[in-house]
GROMACS .gro file of C-alpha atoms in nm:
model
  441
    1MET     CA    1   9.957  14.202   8.756
    2SER     CA    2  10.075  13.876   8.606
    3VAL     CA    3  10.391  13.701   8.707
    4ARG     CA    4  10.673  13.774   8.468
    5SER     CA    5  10.813  13.488   8.266
    6LEU     CA    6  11.117  13.332   8.417
    7PRO     CA    7  11.434  13.262   8.222
    8ALA     CA    8  11.516  12.905   8.140
    9LEU     CA    9  11.501  12.708   8.460
   10THR     CA   10  11.828  12.564   8.580
   11ILE     CA   11  11.890  12.355   8.884
   12LEU     CA   12  12.139  12.519   9.113
   13LEU     CA   13  12.165  12.243   9.364
   14VAL     CA   14  12.101  11.872   9.321
   15LEU     CA   15  12.340  11.696   9.555
   16SER     CA   16  12.359  11.321   9.588
   17CYS     CA   17  12.320  11.247   9.955
   18SER     CA   18  12.130  10.970  10.131
   19LEU     CA   19  11.963  11.024  10.466
   20ALA     CA   20  11.988  10.654  10.538
   21VAL     CA   21  12.244  10.498  10.766
   22PRO     CA   22  12.403  10.187  10.613
   23ALA     CA   23  12.124   9.958  10.739
   24PHE     CA   24  11.882  10.149  10.521
   25ALA     CA   25  12.032  10.006  10.208
   26ASP     CA   26  11.736   9.773  10.251
   27SER     CA   27  11.454   9.950  10.068
   28GLN     CA   28  11.209   9.835  10.334
   29ALA     CA   29  11.320  10.117  10.567
   30ARG     CA   30  11.071  10.393  10.649
   31ILE     CA   31  11.076  10.752  10.770
   32VAL     CA   32  10.826  10.924  11.000
   33ARG     CA   33  10.817  11.287  11.109
   34LEU     CA   34  10.884  11.455  11.443
   35SER     CA   35  10.608  11.708  11.381
   36GLN     CA   36  10.593  11.900  11.709
   37VAL     CA   37  10.857  11.986  11.969
   38ASP     CA   38  10.760  12.191  12.274
   39GLY     CA   39  11.024  12.229  12.544
   40ASP     CA   40  11.307  11.991  12.624
   41VAL     CA   41  11.266  11.699  12.382
   42GLN     CA   42  11.561  11.469  12.311
   43ILE     CA   43  11.623  11.195  12.057
   44ASP     CA   44  11.856  10.897  12.043
   45ARG     CA   45  11.893  10.825  11.671
   46ASN     CA   46  12.045  10.482  11.736
   47LEU     CA   47  12.385  10.593  11.610
   48GLY     CA   48  12.579  10.521  11.928
   49GLN     CA   49  12.583  10.889  12.030
   50GLY     CA   50  12.314  10.873  12.298
   51TYR     CA   51  12.049  11.139  12.345
   52GLU     CA   52  12.077  11.479  12.176
   53LYS     CA   53  11.853  11.780  12.132
   54ALA     CA   54  11.554  11.708  11.907
   55PHE     CA   55  11.433  11.946  11.637
   56ILE     CA   56  11.099  11.978  11.468
   57ASN     CA   57  11.093  11.795  11.133
   58LEU     CA   58  11.364  11.547  11.232
   59PRO     CA   59  11.320  11.214  11.052
   60VAL     CA   60  11.245  10.936  11.299
   61THR     CA   61  11.365  10.596  11.190
   62GLN     CA   62  11.368  10.240  11.318
   63GLY     CA   63  11.558  10.198  11.645
   64ALA     CA   64  11.526  10.563  11.753
   65LYS     CA   65  11.414  10.673  12.100
   66LEU     CA   66  11.240  10.994  12.210
   67ARG     CA   67  11.207  11.140  12.557
   68THR     CA   68  11.033  11.451  12.685
   69GLY     CA   69  11.158  11.653  12.980
   70GLN     CA   70  10.961  11.836  13.245
   71GLY     CA   71  10.693  12.049  13.080
   72ALA     CA   72  10.786  11.921  12.732
   73ARG     CA   73  10.558  11.768  12.467
   74ALA     CA   74  10.612  11.611  12.127
   75GLU     CA   75  10.417  11.469  11.833
   76ILE     CA   76  10.514  11.213  11.570
   77GLU     CA   77  10.328  11.196  11.239
   78PHE     CA   78  10.318  10.878  11.032
   79GLU     CA   79  10.281  10.864  10.654
   80ASP     CA   80   9.908  10.792  10.663
   81GLY     CA   81   9.837  11.082  10.901
   82SER     CA   82   9.832  10.871  11.218
   83SER     CA   83   9.979  11.061  11.511
   84LEU     CA   84  10.146  10.976  11.839
   85ARG     CA   85  10.173  11.243  12.110
   86LEU     CA   86  10.398  11.242  12.415
   87THR     CA   87  10.331  11.428  12.739
   88PRO     CA   88  10.606  11.545  12.981
   89GLY     CA   89  10.827  11.274  13.129
   90THR     CA   90  10.765  11.020  12.853
   91VAL     CA   91  11.013  10.781  12.691
   92LEU     CA   92  10.925  10.605  12.364
   93GLU     CA   93  11.117  10.364  12.140
   94PHE     CA   94  11.058  10.265  11.775
   95PRO     CA   95  11.166   9.898  11.743
   96GLU     CA   96  11.014   9.865  11.395
   97LEU     CA   97  10.933  10.108  11.114
   98ALA     CA   98  10.932   9.892  10.804
   99LEU     CA   99  10.754   9.791  10.486
  100ARG     CA  100  10.626   9.440  10.432
  101ASP     CA  101  10.687   9.264  10.102
  102SER     CA  102  10.327   9.349  10.010
  103GLY     CA  103  10.406   9.721  10.048
  104ALA     CA  104  10.197   9.762  10.363
  105ARG     CA  105  10.351   9.955  10.651
  106SER     CA  106  10.438   9.787  10.979
  107SER     CA  107  10.496   9.998  11.290
  108SER     CA  108  10.598   9.884  11.636
  109VAL     CA  109  10.636  10.137  11.920
  110GLN     CA  110  10.729  10.067  12.282
  111LEU     CA  111  10.623  10.300  12.563
  112GLN     CA  112  10.888  10.278  12.835
  113GLN     CA  113  10.767  10.557  13.062
  114GLY     CA  114  10.499  10.825  13.083
  115THR     CA  115  10.180  10.891  12.884
  116ALA     CA  116  10.118  10.876  12.508
  117TYR     CA  117   9.814  10.946  12.291
  118LEU     CA  118   9.769  10.751  11.969
  119ASN     CA  119   9.530  10.837  11.687
  120PHE     CA  120   9.562  10.547  11.444
  121LYS     CA  121   9.403  10.590  11.099
  122GLY     CA  122   9.389  10.217  11.033
  123ASN     CA  123   9.448  10.189  10.660
  124LYS     CA  124   9.363   9.847  10.521
  125GLY     CA  125   9.632   9.584  10.555
  126GLU     CA  126   9.855   9.788  10.783
  127GLY     CA  127   9.946   9.705  11.139
  128PHE     CA  128  10.042   9.909  11.442
  129VAL     CA  129  10.167   9.760  11.768
  130LEU     CA  130  10.202   9.973  12.081
  131GLY     CA  131  10.386   9.787  12.354
  132PHE     CA  132  10.412   9.850  12.728
  133GLY     CA  133  10.565   9.623  12.991
  134ARG     CA  134  10.482   9.263  12.899
  135GLU     CA  135  10.169   9.369  12.708
  136SER     CA  136  10.105   9.505  12.361
  137LEU     CA  137   9.818   9.676  12.182
  138THR     CA  138   9.749   9.541  11.834
  139LEU     CA  139   9.565   9.791  11.614
  140LYS     CA  140   9.412   9.709  11.277
  141LYS     CA  141   9.120   9.953  11.262
  142PRO     CA  142   9.096  10.328  11.332
  143SER     CA  143   9.137  10.394  11.705
  144HIS     CA  144   9.206  10.687  11.935
  145LEU     CA  145   9.347  10.604  12.275
  146ARG     CA  146   9.559  10.712  12.571
  147LEU     CA  147   9.822  10.485  12.729
  148GLU     CA  148   9.961  10.575  13.071
  149LEU     CA  149  10.253  10.377  13.210
  150ARG     CA  150  10.334  10.405  13.582
  151ASP     CA  151  10.589  10.216  13.793
  152ALA     CA  152  10.374   9.909  13.859
  153SER     CA  153  10.065   9.957  13.639
  154ALA     CA  154   9.945  10.075  13.299
  155THR     CA  155   9.606  10.207  13.189
  156VAL     CA  156   9.463  10.195  12.839
  157ALA     CA  157   9.176  10.441  12.780
  158VAL     CA  158   8.995  10.414  12.445
  159PHE     CA  159   8.825  10.732  12.318
  160ASN     CA  160   8.719  10.592  11.980
  161GLY     CA  161   8.737  10.255  11.810
  162ALA     CA  162   8.840   9.939  11.994
  163VAL     CA  163   9.173   9.777  12.074
  164GLU     CA  164   9.306   9.432  12.151
  165VAL     CA  165   9.568   9.381  12.422
  166ASN     CA  166   9.782   9.068  12.425
  167GLY     CA  167  10.057   8.953  12.658
  168ALA     CA  168  10.108   8.817  13.007
  169SER     CA  169   9.745   8.895  13.095
  170GLY     CA  170   9.609   8.703  12.798
  171LYS     CA  171   9.381   8.858  12.537
  172VAL     CA  172   9.186   9.164  12.652
  173ASP     CA  173   8.941   9.361  12.433
  174VAL     CA  174   8.890   9.727  12.529
  175GLU     CA  175   8.592   9.900  12.369
  176LYS     CA  176   8.513  10.264  12.301
  177LYS     CA  177   8.481  10.477  12.617
  178HIS     CA  178   8.617  10.193  12.827
  179SER     CA  179   8.950  10.149  13.001
  180ALA     CA  180   9.168   9.866  13.123
  181THR     CA  181   9.431   9.882  13.398
  182PHE     CA  182   9.708   9.622  13.397
  183ASP     CA  183   9.908   9.518  13.703
  184LEU     CA  184  10.264   9.502  13.571
  185ALA     CA  185  10.381   9.329  13.891
  186GLY     CA  186  10.161   9.034  13.801
  187SER     CA  187   9.953   8.992  14.117
  188THR     CA  188   9.624   9.093  13.949
  189PRO     CA  189   9.629   9.062  13.567
  190TYR     CA  190   9.390   9.347  13.478
  191THR     CA  191   9.069   9.529  13.564
  192LEU     CA  192   8.812   9.672  13.322
  193ALA     CA  193   8.610   9.991  13.369
  194ASN     CA  194   8.319  10.122  13.162
  195ASN     CA  195   8.429  10.482  13.199
  196LEU     CA  196   8.732  10.704  13.126
  197GLU     CA  197   8.920  10.894  13.392
  198PRO     CA  198   9.017  11.241  13.263
  199ASP     CA  199   9.380  11.341  13.221
  200PRO     CA  200   9.521  11.697  13.227
  201TYR     CA  201   9.655  11.652  12.871
  202ASP     CA  202   9.329  11.529  12.716
  203ASP     CA  203   9.240  11.881  12.601
  204TRP     CA  204   9.579  11.926  12.435
  205ASP     CA  205   9.536  11.599  12.250
  206LYS     CA  206   9.187  11.700  12.134
  207GLN     CA  207   9.312  12.039  12.015
  208GLN     CA  208   9.582  11.880  11.804
  209ASP     CA  209   9.336  11.632  11.653
  210LYS     CA  210   9.096  11.914  11.571
  211TYR     CA  211   9.377  12.107  11.404
  212HIS     CA  212   9.469  11.814  11.180
  213GLN     CA  213   9.108  11.739  11.091
  214GLN     CA  214   9.045  12.101  10.994
  215TYR     CA  215   9.355  12.163  10.783
  216ARG     CA  216   9.438  11.822  10.637
  217ALA     CA  217   9.120  11.814  10.425
  218ASN     CA  218   9.167  11.827  10.048
  219SER     CA  219   9.538  11.766  10.063
  220TYR     CA  220   9.741  11.752   9.743
  221SER     CA  221   9.972  11.485   9.884
  222PRO     CA  222   9.940  11.105   9.877
  223TYR     CA  223  10.089  11.111  10.230
  224GLY     CA  224   9.916  11.245  10.537
  225TYR     CA  225  10.211  11.380  10.728
  226GLY     CA  226  10.286  11.750  10.685
  227ALA     CA  227   9.967  11.827  10.491
  228SER     CA  228   9.780  12.013  10.766
  229ASP     CA  229  10.078  12.238  10.840
  230LEU     CA  230  10.105  12.336  10.473
  231ASN     CA  231   9.737  12.432  10.463
  232TYR     CA  232   9.756  12.633  10.786
  233TYR     CA  233  10.084  12.817  10.732
  234GLY     CA  234  10.055  12.889  10.361
  235SER     CA  235   9.860  12.844  10.042
  236PHE     CA  236   9.888  12.718   9.687
  237TYR     CA  237   9.865  12.972   9.406
  238ASN     CA  238   9.809  12.923   9.036
  239ILE     CA  239  10.121  13.090   8.894
  240PRO     CA  240  10.101  13.146   8.515
  241GLY     CA  241  10.353  12.927   8.340
  242TYR     CA  242  10.414  12.711   8.644
  243GLY     CA  243  10.080  12.587   8.767
  244MET     CA  244  10.009  12.533   9.134
  245MET     CA  245  10.290  12.649   9.364
  246TRP     CA  246  10.292  12.686   9.740
  247GLN     CA  247  10.419  12.981   9.945
  248PRO     CA  248  10.418  13.032  10.323
  249TYR     CA  249  10.237  13.329  10.471
  250LEU     CA  250  10.432  13.613  10.633
  251VAL     CA  251  10.732  13.609  10.403
  252GLY     CA  252  10.913  13.940  10.430
  253ALA     CA  253  11.184  14.114  10.233
  254GLY     CA  254  11.486  13.900  10.172
  255TRP     CA  255  11.333  13.578  10.305
  256ASP     CA  256  11.447  13.250  10.159
  257PRO     CA  257  11.359  12.892  10.257
  258PHE     CA  258  11.698  12.820  10.416
  259MET     CA  259  11.724  13.095  10.676
  260ASN     CA  260  11.649  12.865  10.969
  261GLY     CA  261  11.733  12.501  11.010
  262ALA     CA  262  12.014  12.259  11.081
  263TRP     CA  263  12.252  12.021  10.908
  264MET     CA  264  12.243  11.675  11.067
  265TRP     CA  265  12.514  11.415  11.008
  266TYR     CA  266  12.440  11.047  10.945
  267PRO     CA  267  12.749  10.820  10.959
  268GLY     CA  268  12.825  10.655  10.628
  269ALA     CA  269  12.568  10.867  10.448
  270GLY     CA  270  12.644  11.238  10.492
  271TYR     CA  271  12.441  11.544  10.581
  272ALA     CA  272  12.069  11.612  10.558
  273TRP     CA  273  11.899  11.953  10.582
  274ILE     CA  274  11.636  11.984  10.858
  275SER     CA  275  11.406  12.288  10.838
  276SER     CA  276  11.304  12.478  11.154
  277TYR     CA  277  10.981  12.611  11.005
  278PRO     CA  278  10.666  12.448  11.145
  279TRP     CA  279  10.554  12.363  10.790
  280GLY     CA  280  10.903  12.255  10.686
  281TRP     CA  281  10.863  11.884  10.619
  282THR     CA  282  10.716  11.814  10.277
  283PRO     CA  283  10.866  12.114  10.089
  284TYR     CA  284  11.219  11.999  10.179
  285ARG     CA  285  11.166  11.629  10.114
  286TYR     CA  286  10.996  11.646   9.773
  287GLY     CA  287  10.989  11.877   9.473
  288SER     CA  288  11.194  12.196   9.452
  289TRP     CA  289  11.208  12.560   9.561
  290THR     CA  290  11.174  12.812   9.277
  291TYR     CA  291  11.231  13.187   9.286
  292VAL     CA  292  10.977  13.397   9.093
  293ASN     CA  293  11.075  13.757   9.017
  294SER     CA  294  10.895  14.012   9.238
  295TYR     CA  295  10.695  13.739   9.413
  296GLY     CA  296  10.965  13.555   9.603
  297TRP     CA  297  11.017  13.187   9.672
  298PHE     CA  298  10.762  12.915   9.597
  299TRP     CA  299  10.764  12.541   9.643
  300GLN     CA  300  10.677  12.317   9.347
  301PRO     CA  301  10.562  11.969   9.447
  302GLY     CA  302  10.702  11.791   9.142
  303ARG     CA  303  10.547  11.510   8.943
  304THR     CA  304  10.623  11.208   9.159
  305TRP     CA  305  10.652  11.121   9.527
  306THR     CA  306  10.910  10.845   9.508
  307GLY     CA  307  11.254  10.902   9.650
  308TRP     CA  308  11.342  11.159   9.911
  309ASN     CA  309  11.538  11.484   9.895
  310THR     CA  310  11.792  11.514  10.174
  311VAL     CA  311  11.950  11.827  10.027
  312PRO     CA  312  11.674  12.055   9.892
  313ARG     CA  313  11.651  12.129   9.521
  314VAL     CA  314  11.676  12.496   9.425
  315VAL     CA  315  11.566  12.643   9.089
  316ASN     CA  316  11.629  12.992   8.943
  317PRO     CA  317  11.778  13.157   9.252
  318PRO     CA  318  11.829  13.536   9.247
  319GLN     CA  319  12.173  13.689   9.232
  320HIS     CA  320  12.376  13.669   9.552
  321PHE     CA  321  12.153  13.393   9.686
  322ASN     CA  322  12.307  13.243   9.997
  323GLY     CA  323  12.218  12.881   9.944
  324PRO     CA  324  12.242  12.600  10.198
  325ARG     CA  325  12.604  12.504  10.257
  326MET     CA  326  12.671  12.186  10.444
  327PRO     CA  327  12.968  12.167  10.683
  328THR     CA  328  13.297  12.063  10.531
  329ALA     CA  329  13.390  11.829  10.816
  330PRO     CA  330  13.180  11.520  10.893
  331GLY     CA  331  13.004  11.437  11.218
  332GLN     CA  332  12.863  11.777  11.313
  333THR     CA  333  12.520  11.918  11.388
  334LEU     CA  334  12.524  12.273  11.252
  335ILE     CA  335  12.244  12.514  11.346
  336VAL     CA  336  12.163  12.773  11.079
  337ASN     CA  337  11.992  13.094  11.193
  338ARG     CA  338  12.051  13.392  10.971
  339GLY     CA  339  11.803  13.601  11.166
  340ALA     CA  340  11.477  13.761  11.063
  341PRO     CA  341  11.474  13.935  10.725
  342VAL     CA  342  11.474  14.315  10.707
  343GLY     CA  343  11.142  14.464  10.807
  344LEU     CA  344  10.998  14.513  11.153
  345SER     CA  345  10.632  14.564  11.073
  346GLY     CA  346  10.388  14.323  11.228
  347ALA     CA  347  10.026  14.245  11.300
  348ILE     CA  348   9.847  14.209  11.632
  349GLN     CA  349   9.603  13.929  11.705
  350GLY     CA  350   9.468  13.943  12.057
  351LYS     CA  351   9.773  14.006  12.274
  352SER     CA  352  10.026  13.844  12.041
  353ALA     CA  353  10.251  14.032  11.801
  354ILE     CA  354  10.295  13.841  11.474
  355ARG     CA  355  10.602  13.920  11.271
  356SER     CA  356  10.530  14.002  10.910
  357ASP     CA  357  10.857  13.840  10.805
  358SER     CA  358  10.858  13.520  11.010
  359ALA     CA  359  10.721  13.277  10.749
  360GLY     CA  360  10.531  13.121  11.040
  361LEU     CA  361  10.833  13.068  11.264
  362GLY     CA  362  10.721  13.116  11.624
  363VAL     CA  363  10.350  13.094  11.539
  364ALA     CA  364  10.200  12.795  11.719
  365ARG     CA  365   9.965  12.566  11.531
  366GLY     CA  366   9.614  12.704  11.516
  367SER     CA  367   9.700  12.992  11.750
  368VAL     CA  368   9.613  13.264  11.495
  369ARG     CA  369   9.279  13.279  11.326
  370ASN     CA  370   9.307  13.325  10.949
  371LEU     CA  371   9.682  13.359  10.920
  372GLY     CA  372   9.647  13.418  10.546
  373ARG     CA  373   9.435  13.729  10.590
  374ILE     CA  374   9.687  13.878  10.831
  375SER     CA  375   9.965  13.806  10.583
  376GLN     CA  376   9.777  13.988  10.305
  377GLN     CA  377   9.736  14.297  10.519
  378VAL     CA  378  10.109  14.347  10.555
  379GLU     CA  379  10.302  14.530  10.285
  380ARG     CA  380  10.621  14.348  10.189
  381PRO     CA  381  10.888  14.592  10.068
  382VAL     CA  382  11.192  14.436   9.910
  383SER     CA  383  11.510  14.569   9.758
  384ALA     CA  384  11.501  14.576   9.382
  385THR     CA  385  11.669  14.276   9.222
  386PRO     CA  386  11.796  14.240   8.867
  387GLY     CA  387  11.503  14.165   8.640
  388SER     CA  388  11.235  14.280   8.884
  389ARG     CA  389  10.992  14.554   8.789
  390SER     CA  390  11.007  14.747   9.112
  391GLY     CA  391  11.128  14.743   9.470
  392THR     CA  392  10.813  14.577   9.603
  393MET     CA  393  10.764  14.208   9.663
  394ARG     CA  394  10.401  14.147   9.583
  395ALA     CA  395  10.181  13.880   9.731
  396PRO     CA  396  10.011  13.655   9.477
  397SER     CA  397   9.648  13.735   9.410
  398ALA     CA  398   9.422  13.607   9.686
  399ALA     CA  399   9.183  13.492   9.417
  400SER     CA  400   9.438  13.240   9.297
  401ALA     CA  401   9.492  13.086   9.640
  402ALA     CA  402   9.366  12.735   9.688
  403ARG     CA  403   9.409  12.402   9.852
  404LEU     CA  404   9.454  12.146   9.579
  405PRO     CA  405   9.133  11.940   9.577
  406ALA     CA  406   9.167  11.570   9.638
  407GLY     CA  407   9.127  11.389   9.308
  408GLY     CA  408   9.112  11.717   9.114
  409SER     CA  409   9.288  11.793   8.789
  410SER     CA  410   9.571  11.963   8.975
  411ARG     CA  411   9.626  11.680   9.217
  412VAL     CA  412   9.982  11.554   9.238
  413SER     CA  413   9.942  11.182   9.271
  414ALA     CA  414  10.180  10.908   9.368
  415PRO     CA  415  10.289  10.671   9.093
  416ALA     CA  416  10.170  10.315   9.101
  417GLY     CA  417  10.334  10.110   9.369
  418SER     CA  418  10.450  10.407   9.576
  419THR     CA  419  10.159  10.437   9.818
  420ALA     CA  420  10.340  10.240  10.084
  421GLY     CA  421  10.548  10.544  10.166
  422PRO     CA  422  10.871  10.719  10.076
  423ARG     CA  423  11.185  10.514  10.096
  424MET     CA  424  11.537  10.619  10.180
  425SER     CA  425  11.757  10.564   9.880
  426THR     CA  426  12.077  10.706   9.745
  427GLY     CA  427  11.984  10.991   9.517
  428SER     CA  428  12.142  11.077   9.188
  429GLY     CA  429  12.172  11.397   8.997
  430THR     CA  430  12.402  11.671   8.885
  431SER     CA  431  12.478  12.023   8.992
  432ALA     CA  432  12.437  12.299   8.736
  433PRO     CA  433  12.539  12.663   8.760
  434SER     CA  434  12.257  12.915   8.761
  435SER     CA  435  12.213  13.165   8.483
  436ARG     CA  436  12.128  13.419   8.754
  437GLY     CA  437  12.448  13.398   8.954
  438PRO     CA  438  12.730  13.180   9.082
  439ALA     CA  439  12.656  12.826   9.185
  440HIS     CA  440  12.636  12.734   9.552
  441ARG     CA  441  12.724  12.405   9.712
   0.00000   0.00000   0.00000
């Protein structure tokens, strides 16, 4: 059955709100993604408030610090798909996340404690510096490494590629499947080894790399971060009249994209919406969310990738839609959890019960084989809404599902000059009432 034609599209919510703190008036500022949070992970956003609880999909900006507690792990994704992973008991600072005048990205990260894994993609002209003690790793080509910082020593283990270390010990080249241990006390500069000592978290790092390699392929996006999660947790569908639109799997009756998340305050700039869904980065930063009668909510990428939505754009909401409402008083962090939608049916994979209405919330990356097939097996009853044909929310045809092919006719490409990455800038726009119901702030 084809998707019914929608009435004239109207934008319910286009709020002008910048995610940037005042220093980000400089257009050279950059944003990277906190893409995984397991356990007690805290962030210092460099706002003078110290450490606070970290959430998945938090923007990480220049000057921020991250630390992982006992048993906690975290991952940071950069625009080009490079990733940095933190094991328990690790502290990491981001002294520089900037754009050069040429448009190339420049990243400087300082490991202050613990163990980090870096998989650097090494795009041409871009630099990445990973510092530790009085030494620093300078990366210009693709490399995959582990850096372990102890009280009086640090060990660099290179899985792939090669790295150059500079600092108090002079220049040291570390090749693939070699390691170098540095004496931070200074008595013995460094020692080289032609082997790699295993670490308990090597398997976790490999699993995450495998996940990204498998699901990032054929991404629609000019940016690498967030792409693999979109491909794992949902699919694009060719919706008549709208083209390619994305929807998460396991969306039950009454689900909307703003059921779980948080409002975060940035002094001098206002609030930004942070989604709690594991795929909730790109669909809330770019494009808009559109409601399609009888089929539910879909994300439309939009035509360009410049700028950055801090308050999501909403199109054609149904009647009585409870849209995102930011706090009225400044300076708060407001958690939004409106609970699971109506419907308790689920699917079983192995020993895990998978909620049919979770939209992927609570499903760990790669933990369920063929999440899309499980989603299709679950009937999704929904209360009848004005304009709908029945009381059933139908899943789009499986035949229309696709990952947008790289370079294909449906590819959403970045405009010229925007490949360096999204920039924080003050948005502009207007709010318009919806023809389907009252406007929401």
